[in-house]
Coordinates of C-alpha atoms in Angstrom, one line a residue:
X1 CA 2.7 42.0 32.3
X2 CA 4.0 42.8 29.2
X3 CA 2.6 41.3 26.0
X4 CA 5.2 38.6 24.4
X5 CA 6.8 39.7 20.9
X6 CA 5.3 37.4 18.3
X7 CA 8.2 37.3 16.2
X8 CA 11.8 38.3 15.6
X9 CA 13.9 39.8 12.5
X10 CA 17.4 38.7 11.6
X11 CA 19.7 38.3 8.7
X12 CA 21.5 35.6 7.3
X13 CA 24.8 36.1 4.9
X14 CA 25.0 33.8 2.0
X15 CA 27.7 33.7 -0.4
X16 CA 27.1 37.4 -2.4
X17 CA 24.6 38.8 -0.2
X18 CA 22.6 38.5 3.2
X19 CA 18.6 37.9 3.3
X20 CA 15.8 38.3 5.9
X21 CA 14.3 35.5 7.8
X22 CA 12.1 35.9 10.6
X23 CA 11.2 33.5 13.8
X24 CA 7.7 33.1 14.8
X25 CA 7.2 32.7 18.8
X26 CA 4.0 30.4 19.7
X27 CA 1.7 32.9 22.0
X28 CA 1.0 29.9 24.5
X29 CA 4.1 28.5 25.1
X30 CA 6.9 31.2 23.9
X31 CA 8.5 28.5 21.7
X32 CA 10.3 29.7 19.1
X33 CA 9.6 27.9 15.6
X34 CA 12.1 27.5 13.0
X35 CA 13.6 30.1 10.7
X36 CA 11.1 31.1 7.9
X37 CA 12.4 32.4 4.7
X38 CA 10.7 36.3 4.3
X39 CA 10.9 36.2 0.6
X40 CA 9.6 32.7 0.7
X41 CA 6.6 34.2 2.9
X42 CA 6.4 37.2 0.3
X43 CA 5.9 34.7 -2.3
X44 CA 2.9 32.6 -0.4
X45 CA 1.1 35.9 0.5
X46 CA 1.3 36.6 -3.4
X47 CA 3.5 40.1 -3.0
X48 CA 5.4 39.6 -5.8
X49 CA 8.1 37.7 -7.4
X50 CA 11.8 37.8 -8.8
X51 CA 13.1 40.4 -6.0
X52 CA 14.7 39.9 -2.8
X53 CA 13.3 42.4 0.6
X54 CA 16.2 45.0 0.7
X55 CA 15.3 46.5 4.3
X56 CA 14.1 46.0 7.7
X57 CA 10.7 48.0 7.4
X58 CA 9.4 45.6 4.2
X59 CA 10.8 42.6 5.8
X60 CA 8.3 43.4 9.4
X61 CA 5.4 44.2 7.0
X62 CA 6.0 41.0 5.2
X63 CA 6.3 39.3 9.0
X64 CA 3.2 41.0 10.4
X65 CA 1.2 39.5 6.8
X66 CA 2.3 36.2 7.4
X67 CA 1.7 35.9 11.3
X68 CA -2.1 37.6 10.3
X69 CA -2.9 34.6 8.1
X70 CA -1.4 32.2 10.5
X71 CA -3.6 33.4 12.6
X72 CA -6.1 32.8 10.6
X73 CA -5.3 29.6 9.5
X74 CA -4.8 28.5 13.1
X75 CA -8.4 28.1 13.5
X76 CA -8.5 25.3 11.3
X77 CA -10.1 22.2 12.9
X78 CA -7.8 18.9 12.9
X79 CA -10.7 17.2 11.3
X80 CA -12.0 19.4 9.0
X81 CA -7.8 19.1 7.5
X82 CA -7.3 15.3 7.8
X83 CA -10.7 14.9 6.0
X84 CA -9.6 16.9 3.1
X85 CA -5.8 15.8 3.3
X86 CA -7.0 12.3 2.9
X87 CA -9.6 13.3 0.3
X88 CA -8.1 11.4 -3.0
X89 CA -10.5 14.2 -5.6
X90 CA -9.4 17.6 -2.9
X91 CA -6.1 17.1 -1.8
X92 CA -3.5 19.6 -2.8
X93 CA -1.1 17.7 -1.2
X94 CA -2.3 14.4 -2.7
X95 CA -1.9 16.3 -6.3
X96 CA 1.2 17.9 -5.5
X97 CA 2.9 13.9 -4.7
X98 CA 1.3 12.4 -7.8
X99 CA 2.5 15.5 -9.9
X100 CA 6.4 15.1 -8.6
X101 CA 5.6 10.9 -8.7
X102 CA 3.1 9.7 -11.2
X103 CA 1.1 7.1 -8.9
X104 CA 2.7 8.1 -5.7
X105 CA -0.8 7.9 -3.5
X106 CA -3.6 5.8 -4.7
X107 CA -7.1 6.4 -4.4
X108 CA -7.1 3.2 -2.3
X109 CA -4.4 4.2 0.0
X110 CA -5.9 7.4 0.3
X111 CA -9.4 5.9 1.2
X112 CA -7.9 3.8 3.6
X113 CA -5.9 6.5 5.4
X114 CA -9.5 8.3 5.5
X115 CA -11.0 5.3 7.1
X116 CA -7.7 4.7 9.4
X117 CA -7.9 8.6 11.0
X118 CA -11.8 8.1 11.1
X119 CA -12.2 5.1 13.1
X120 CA -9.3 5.1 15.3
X121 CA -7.8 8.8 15.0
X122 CA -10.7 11.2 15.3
X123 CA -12.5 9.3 18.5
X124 CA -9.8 10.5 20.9
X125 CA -9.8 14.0 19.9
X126 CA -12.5 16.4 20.4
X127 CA -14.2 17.4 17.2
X128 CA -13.7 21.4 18.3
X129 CA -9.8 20.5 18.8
X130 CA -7.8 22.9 16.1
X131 CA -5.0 21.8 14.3
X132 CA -2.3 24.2 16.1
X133 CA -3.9 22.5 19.1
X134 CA -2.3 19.4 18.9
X135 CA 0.2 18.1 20.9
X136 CA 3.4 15.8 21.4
X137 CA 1.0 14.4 24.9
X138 CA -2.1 13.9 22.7
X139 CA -0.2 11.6 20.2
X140 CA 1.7 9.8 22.9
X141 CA -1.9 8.8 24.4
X142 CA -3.4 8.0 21.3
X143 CA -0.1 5.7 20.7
X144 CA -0.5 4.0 23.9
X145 CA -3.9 3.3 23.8
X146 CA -3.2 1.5 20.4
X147 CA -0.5 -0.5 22.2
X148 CA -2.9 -2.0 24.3
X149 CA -5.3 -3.3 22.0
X150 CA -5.0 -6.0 19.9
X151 CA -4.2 -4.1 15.8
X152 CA -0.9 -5.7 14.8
X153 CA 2.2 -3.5 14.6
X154 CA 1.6 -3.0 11.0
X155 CA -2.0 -1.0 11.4
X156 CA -0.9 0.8 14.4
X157 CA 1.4 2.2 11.8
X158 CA -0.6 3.3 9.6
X159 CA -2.9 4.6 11.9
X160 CA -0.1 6.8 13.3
X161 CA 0.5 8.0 9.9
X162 CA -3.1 9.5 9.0
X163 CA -2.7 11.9 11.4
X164 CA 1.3 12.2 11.7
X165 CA 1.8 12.8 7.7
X166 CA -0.9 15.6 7.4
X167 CA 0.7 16.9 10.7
X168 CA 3.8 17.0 8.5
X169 CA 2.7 19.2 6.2
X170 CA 0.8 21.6 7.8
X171 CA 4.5 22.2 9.6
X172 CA 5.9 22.5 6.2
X173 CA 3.5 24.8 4.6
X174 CA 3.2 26.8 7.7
X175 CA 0.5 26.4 9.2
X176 CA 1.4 25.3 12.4
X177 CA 4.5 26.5 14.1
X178 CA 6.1 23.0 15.0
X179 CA 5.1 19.3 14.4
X180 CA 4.1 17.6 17.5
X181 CA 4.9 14.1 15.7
X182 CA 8.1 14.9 14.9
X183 CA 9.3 13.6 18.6
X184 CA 6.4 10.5 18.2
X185 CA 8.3 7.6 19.5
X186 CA 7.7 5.2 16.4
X187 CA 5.9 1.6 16.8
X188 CA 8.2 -1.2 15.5
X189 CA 6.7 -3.3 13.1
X190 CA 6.4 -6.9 14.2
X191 CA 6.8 -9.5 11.7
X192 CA 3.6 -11.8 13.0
X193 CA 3.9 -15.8 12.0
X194 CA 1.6 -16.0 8.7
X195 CA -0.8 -18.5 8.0
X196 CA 0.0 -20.9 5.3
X197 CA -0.9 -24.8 4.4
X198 CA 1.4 -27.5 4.3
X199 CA 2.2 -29.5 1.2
X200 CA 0.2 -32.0 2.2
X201 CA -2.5 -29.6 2.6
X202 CA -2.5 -28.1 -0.4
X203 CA -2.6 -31.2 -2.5
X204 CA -5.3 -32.2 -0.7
X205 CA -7.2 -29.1 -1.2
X206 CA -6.8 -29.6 -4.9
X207 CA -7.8 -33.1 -4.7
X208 CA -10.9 -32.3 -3.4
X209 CA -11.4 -29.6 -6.1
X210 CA -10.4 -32.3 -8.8
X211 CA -13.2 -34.5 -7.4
X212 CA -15.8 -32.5 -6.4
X213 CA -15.2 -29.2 -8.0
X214 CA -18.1 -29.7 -10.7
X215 CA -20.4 -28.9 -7.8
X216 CA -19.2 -25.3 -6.9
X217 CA -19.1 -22.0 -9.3
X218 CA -16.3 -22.9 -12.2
X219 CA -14.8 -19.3 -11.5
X220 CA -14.4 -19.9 -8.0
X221 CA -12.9 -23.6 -8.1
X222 CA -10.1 -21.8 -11.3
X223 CA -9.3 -18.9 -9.2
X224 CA -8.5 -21.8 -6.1
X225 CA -6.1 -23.4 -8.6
X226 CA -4.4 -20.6 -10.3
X227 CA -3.2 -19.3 -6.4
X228 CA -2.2 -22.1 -5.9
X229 CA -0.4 -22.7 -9.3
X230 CA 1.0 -19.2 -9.2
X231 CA 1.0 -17.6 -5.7
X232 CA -1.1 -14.3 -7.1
X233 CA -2.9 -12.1 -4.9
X234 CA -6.9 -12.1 -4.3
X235 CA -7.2 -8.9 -6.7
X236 CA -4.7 -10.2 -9.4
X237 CA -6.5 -13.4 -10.2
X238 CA -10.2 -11.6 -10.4
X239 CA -8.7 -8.5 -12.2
X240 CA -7.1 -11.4 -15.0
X241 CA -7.8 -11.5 -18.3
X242 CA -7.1 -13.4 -21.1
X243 CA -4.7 -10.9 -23.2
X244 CA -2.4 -11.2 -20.4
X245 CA -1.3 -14.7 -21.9
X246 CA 1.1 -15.4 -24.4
X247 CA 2.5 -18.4 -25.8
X248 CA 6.6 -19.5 -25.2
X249 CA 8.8 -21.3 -27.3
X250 CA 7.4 -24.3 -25.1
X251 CA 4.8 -26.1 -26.9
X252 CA 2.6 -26.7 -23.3
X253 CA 3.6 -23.8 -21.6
X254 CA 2.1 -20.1 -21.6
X255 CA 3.5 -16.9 -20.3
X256 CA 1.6 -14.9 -17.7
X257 CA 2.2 -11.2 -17.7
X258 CA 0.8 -10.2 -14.1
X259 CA 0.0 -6.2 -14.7
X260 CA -3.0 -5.9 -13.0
X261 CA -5.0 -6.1 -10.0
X262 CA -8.5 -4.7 -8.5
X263 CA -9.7 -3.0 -5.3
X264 CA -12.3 -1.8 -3.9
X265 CA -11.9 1.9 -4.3
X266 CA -9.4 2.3 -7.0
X267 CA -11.2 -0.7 -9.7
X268 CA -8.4 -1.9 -11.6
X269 CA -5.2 -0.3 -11.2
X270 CA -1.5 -1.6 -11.5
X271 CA 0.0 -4.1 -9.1
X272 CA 1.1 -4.1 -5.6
X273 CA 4.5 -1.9 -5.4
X274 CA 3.9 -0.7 -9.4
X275 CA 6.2 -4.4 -9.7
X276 CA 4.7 -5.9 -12.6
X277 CA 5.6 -9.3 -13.5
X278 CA 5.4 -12.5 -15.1
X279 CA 5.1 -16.4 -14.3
X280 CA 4.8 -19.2 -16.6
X281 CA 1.7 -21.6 -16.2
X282 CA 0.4 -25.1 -18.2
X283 CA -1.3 -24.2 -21.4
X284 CA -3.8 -27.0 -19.9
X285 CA -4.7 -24.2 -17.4
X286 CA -5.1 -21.3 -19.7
X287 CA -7.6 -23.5 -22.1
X288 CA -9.6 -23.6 -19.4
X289 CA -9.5 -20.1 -18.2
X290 CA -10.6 -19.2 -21.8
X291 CA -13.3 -21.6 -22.0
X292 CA -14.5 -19.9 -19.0
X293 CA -14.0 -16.1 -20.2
X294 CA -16.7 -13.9 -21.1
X295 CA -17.0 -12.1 -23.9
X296 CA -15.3 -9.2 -22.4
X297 CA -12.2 -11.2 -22.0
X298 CA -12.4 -11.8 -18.3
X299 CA -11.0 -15.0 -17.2
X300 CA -12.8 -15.3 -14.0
X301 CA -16.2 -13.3 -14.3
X302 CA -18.8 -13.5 -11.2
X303 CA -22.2 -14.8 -11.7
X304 CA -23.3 -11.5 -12.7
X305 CA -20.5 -11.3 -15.4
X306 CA -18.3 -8.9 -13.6
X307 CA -14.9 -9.2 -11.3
X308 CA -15.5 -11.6 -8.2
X309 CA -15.6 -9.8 -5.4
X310 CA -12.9 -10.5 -2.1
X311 CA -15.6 -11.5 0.3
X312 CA -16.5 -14.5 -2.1
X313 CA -13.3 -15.3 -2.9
X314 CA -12.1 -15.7 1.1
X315 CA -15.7 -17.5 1.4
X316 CA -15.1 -19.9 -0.5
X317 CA -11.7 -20.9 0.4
X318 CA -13.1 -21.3 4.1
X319 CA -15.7 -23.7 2.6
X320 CA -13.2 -25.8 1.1
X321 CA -11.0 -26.1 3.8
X322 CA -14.0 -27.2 5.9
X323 CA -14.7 -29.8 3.5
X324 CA -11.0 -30.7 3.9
X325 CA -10.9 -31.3 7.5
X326 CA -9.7 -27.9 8.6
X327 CA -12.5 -26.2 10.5
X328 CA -13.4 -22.0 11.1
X329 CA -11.9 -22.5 14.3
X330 CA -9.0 -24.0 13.4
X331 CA -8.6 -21.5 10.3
X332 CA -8.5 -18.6 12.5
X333 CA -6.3 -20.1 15.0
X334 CA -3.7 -20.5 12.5
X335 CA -4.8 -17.3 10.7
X336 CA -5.2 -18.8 7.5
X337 CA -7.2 -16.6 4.6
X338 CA -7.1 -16.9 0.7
X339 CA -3.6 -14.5 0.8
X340 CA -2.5 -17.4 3.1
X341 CA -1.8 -19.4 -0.4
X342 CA 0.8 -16.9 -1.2
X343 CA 2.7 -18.0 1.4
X344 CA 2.0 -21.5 1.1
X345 CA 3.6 -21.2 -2.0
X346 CA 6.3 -19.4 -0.8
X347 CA 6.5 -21.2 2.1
X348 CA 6.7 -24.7 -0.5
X349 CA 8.8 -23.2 -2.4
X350 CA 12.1 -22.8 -0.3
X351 CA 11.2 -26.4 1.2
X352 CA 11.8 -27.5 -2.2
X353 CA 15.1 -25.8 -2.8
X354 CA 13.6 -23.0 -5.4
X355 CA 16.0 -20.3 -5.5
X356 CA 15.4 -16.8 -3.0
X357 CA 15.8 -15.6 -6.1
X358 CA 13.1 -17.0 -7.9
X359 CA 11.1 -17.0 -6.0
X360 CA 11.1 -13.2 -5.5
X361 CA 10.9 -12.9 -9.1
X362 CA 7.6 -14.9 -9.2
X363 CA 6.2 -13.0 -6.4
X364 CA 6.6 -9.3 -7.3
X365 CA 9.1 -9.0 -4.4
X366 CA 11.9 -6.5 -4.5
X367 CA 14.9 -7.7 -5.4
X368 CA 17.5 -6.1 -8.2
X369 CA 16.3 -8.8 -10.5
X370 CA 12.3 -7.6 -10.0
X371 CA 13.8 -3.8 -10.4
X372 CA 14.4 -4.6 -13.8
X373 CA 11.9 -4.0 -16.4
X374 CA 9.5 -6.9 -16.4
X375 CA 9.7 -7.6 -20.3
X376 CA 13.5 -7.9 -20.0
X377 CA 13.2 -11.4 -18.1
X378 CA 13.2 -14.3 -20.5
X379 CA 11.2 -17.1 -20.3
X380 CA 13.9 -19.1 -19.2
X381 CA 15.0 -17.5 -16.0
X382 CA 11.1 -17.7 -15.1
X383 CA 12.1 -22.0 -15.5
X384 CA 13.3 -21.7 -11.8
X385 CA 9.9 -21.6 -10.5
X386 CA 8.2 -23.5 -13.1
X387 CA 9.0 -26.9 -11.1
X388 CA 7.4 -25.7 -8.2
X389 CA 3.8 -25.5 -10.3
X390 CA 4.3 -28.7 -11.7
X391 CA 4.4 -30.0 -8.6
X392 CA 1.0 -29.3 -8.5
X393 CA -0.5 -29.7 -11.6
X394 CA 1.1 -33.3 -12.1
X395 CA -0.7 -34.5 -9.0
X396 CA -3.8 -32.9 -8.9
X397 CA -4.8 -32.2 -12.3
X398 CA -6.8 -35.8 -13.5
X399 CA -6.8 -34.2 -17.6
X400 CA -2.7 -34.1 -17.5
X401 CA -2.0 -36.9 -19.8
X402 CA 1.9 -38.6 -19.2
X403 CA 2.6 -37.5 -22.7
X404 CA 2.1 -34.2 -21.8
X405 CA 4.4 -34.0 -19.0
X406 CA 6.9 -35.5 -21.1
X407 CA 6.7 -32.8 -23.2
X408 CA 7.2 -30.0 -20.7
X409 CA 10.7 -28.3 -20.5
X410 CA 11.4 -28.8 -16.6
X411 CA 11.1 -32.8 -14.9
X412 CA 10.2 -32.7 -11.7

């Protein structure tokens, strides 16, 4: 039988002049990949720069190179590439994104990916099984398998992606000869009913805390209120501090410039999205966050002095909802977590007619009006939230004298 050419030679005419491209035929399959530039290929082997291949002869030499490293390179395990791909401190093409996009991939994304690929990738593929090796079939199994469990659409997602994005790239720097996840049929994300408390709810919860907060960890009980006074995320309210407060024109009201936020990998980095924002709270609430910093400026320091951790945070909040009537059981059958005050306050907030709008703004949502720089919005356009705290302070804080409210710049 005769042995199957590995690659072809052809010309393509541009506008002054024609140039060499050559086709590379898988040896398995006799599939023909796409159309590879040879000065492109003369320029990765490191055969020089600033000229074009003039004949046939240097353009097959050039050809020949290429498939010899490709060959090479074939033998490159799946894991051993994810491993690396994912690798925050080795990735090339980590480096390359964050060169083009300052930011772009986060040493917490990153980690996660890792951790995505490892527990749910790497178990259906054989350790031995080489990069070149994988297939459309393989993907489509892994895929339906993770249909049949029980991840939500959103992980299966990402779980596609830790293997499907470095897939990607190995296509695009050649070292595969087509991208099997190219033709992936893609999962549709499913928008799954979130958790969130009721009015009701919430005003009980702080209630309680007015009542018998004394007896729990002052950081714990402040970071309770402020989620619920602001709708921040877990790793905002730990990472605060208090330079991220400044005072208004409002005598009793503080401006909160939200800028930062802590994980588990990363330590403190920017926000969720890179949207930085801002939301106005009571100065009531910021004296006490100050008479509870450390001398590091952190407004919510851990026994130890340092940033509470998520675990304790979530805890906690299970605790209290216990003490409020609402059991474990009945927390995970409505799926309610700490980030389940986020939506509460969402939630709260369009049930009380504040604006899409604002409450986007208050969020870190996108919107054209979150797009903006941060420090262009004024501290009256963050008023159309503002009621929506007081709703909360007024009833639940005992230390808000009626003078006080009198003073503030929104009635509710």
């Amino acid at each position: 039988m005769p042995k199957r050419s590995e690659f072809y030679l052809y010309k393509r005419q541009k506008k002054k002049r024609s140039y060499w491209y050559v086709c590379f035929i898988d040896r398995k399959s006799g599939r023909q990949g796409n159309a590879k530039s040879i000065d492109v290929l003369k320029e990765e082997l490191g055969l020089g720069y600033g000229y074009s291949v003039r004949n046939r002869a240097e353009a097959f030499k050039v050809a020949l190179m290429a498939l010899e490293k490709k060959g090479n390179d074939n033998h490159i395990l799946l894991s051993d590439y994810c491993q690396k791909f994912w690798s925050f401190d080795e990735s090339d093409y980590i480096r390359m994104r964050n060169s083009i996009k300052k930011g772009s991939i986060g040493r917490e994304y990153a980690k996660n990916m890792l951790l995505f690929f490892n527990k749910h990738v790497l178990p259906f593929f054989d350790r031995e099984k080489e990069l070149s090796d994988v297939t459309l079939e393989d993907l489509e199994t892994l895929s339906e398998s993770l249909r049949r469990g029980t991840l939500s659409s959103g992980t299966m997602q990402l779980i596609l992606l830790s293997v499907s994005v470095p897939l990607k790239e190995a296509y695009r720097s050649g070292l595969i000869d087509e991208n099997p996840a190219e033709r992936l049929m893609k999962i549709e994300k499913e928008n799954g009913k979130r958790g969130y408390l009721t009015l009701d709810e919430c005003l009980k919860v702080l209630r309680y805390l007015d009542s018998s907060g004394n007896q729990y960890f002052p950081s714990y009980v402040l970071a309770l209120r402020l989620a619920f006074y602001s709708g921040m995320r877990s790793g905002e309210i730990r990472a605060l501090r208090i330079s991220a407060f400044e005072n208004t024109k409002y005598p009793s009201v503080m401006r909160l410039n939200i800028t930062e936020s802590i994980a588990p990998y990363s330590g403190v980095k920017g926000t969720k999205g890179k949207y930085e924002r801002a939301i106005l709270v009571p100065k009531l609430l910021f004296s006490l966050l100050l008479s509870n910093s450390n001398e590091k400026g952190l407004c919510l320091p851990s026994k130890s002095g340092g940033y509470i951790s998520s675990p304790t945070l979530r805890n906690f909040f299970s605790r209290i909802l216990v003490a409020c009537g609402i059991d474990v059981e009945e927390q995970k059958r409505r799926k309610l977590t700490f980030h389940s005050i986020r939506h509460s306050f969402s939630t709260i907030g369009k049930e009380e007619h504040i604006s899409r709008e604002d409450r986007m703004l208050a969020l870190g949502h996108r919107s054209e009006r979150v797009n903006e720089n941060y420090t262009h919005v004024s501290d009256e356009s963050l008023m159309g939230i503002y009621p929506l705290t007081l709703l909360f302070v007024s009833e639940t804080f005992p230390s808000v004298r009626e003078d006080e409210l009198a003073a503030l710049p929104v009635k509710i």
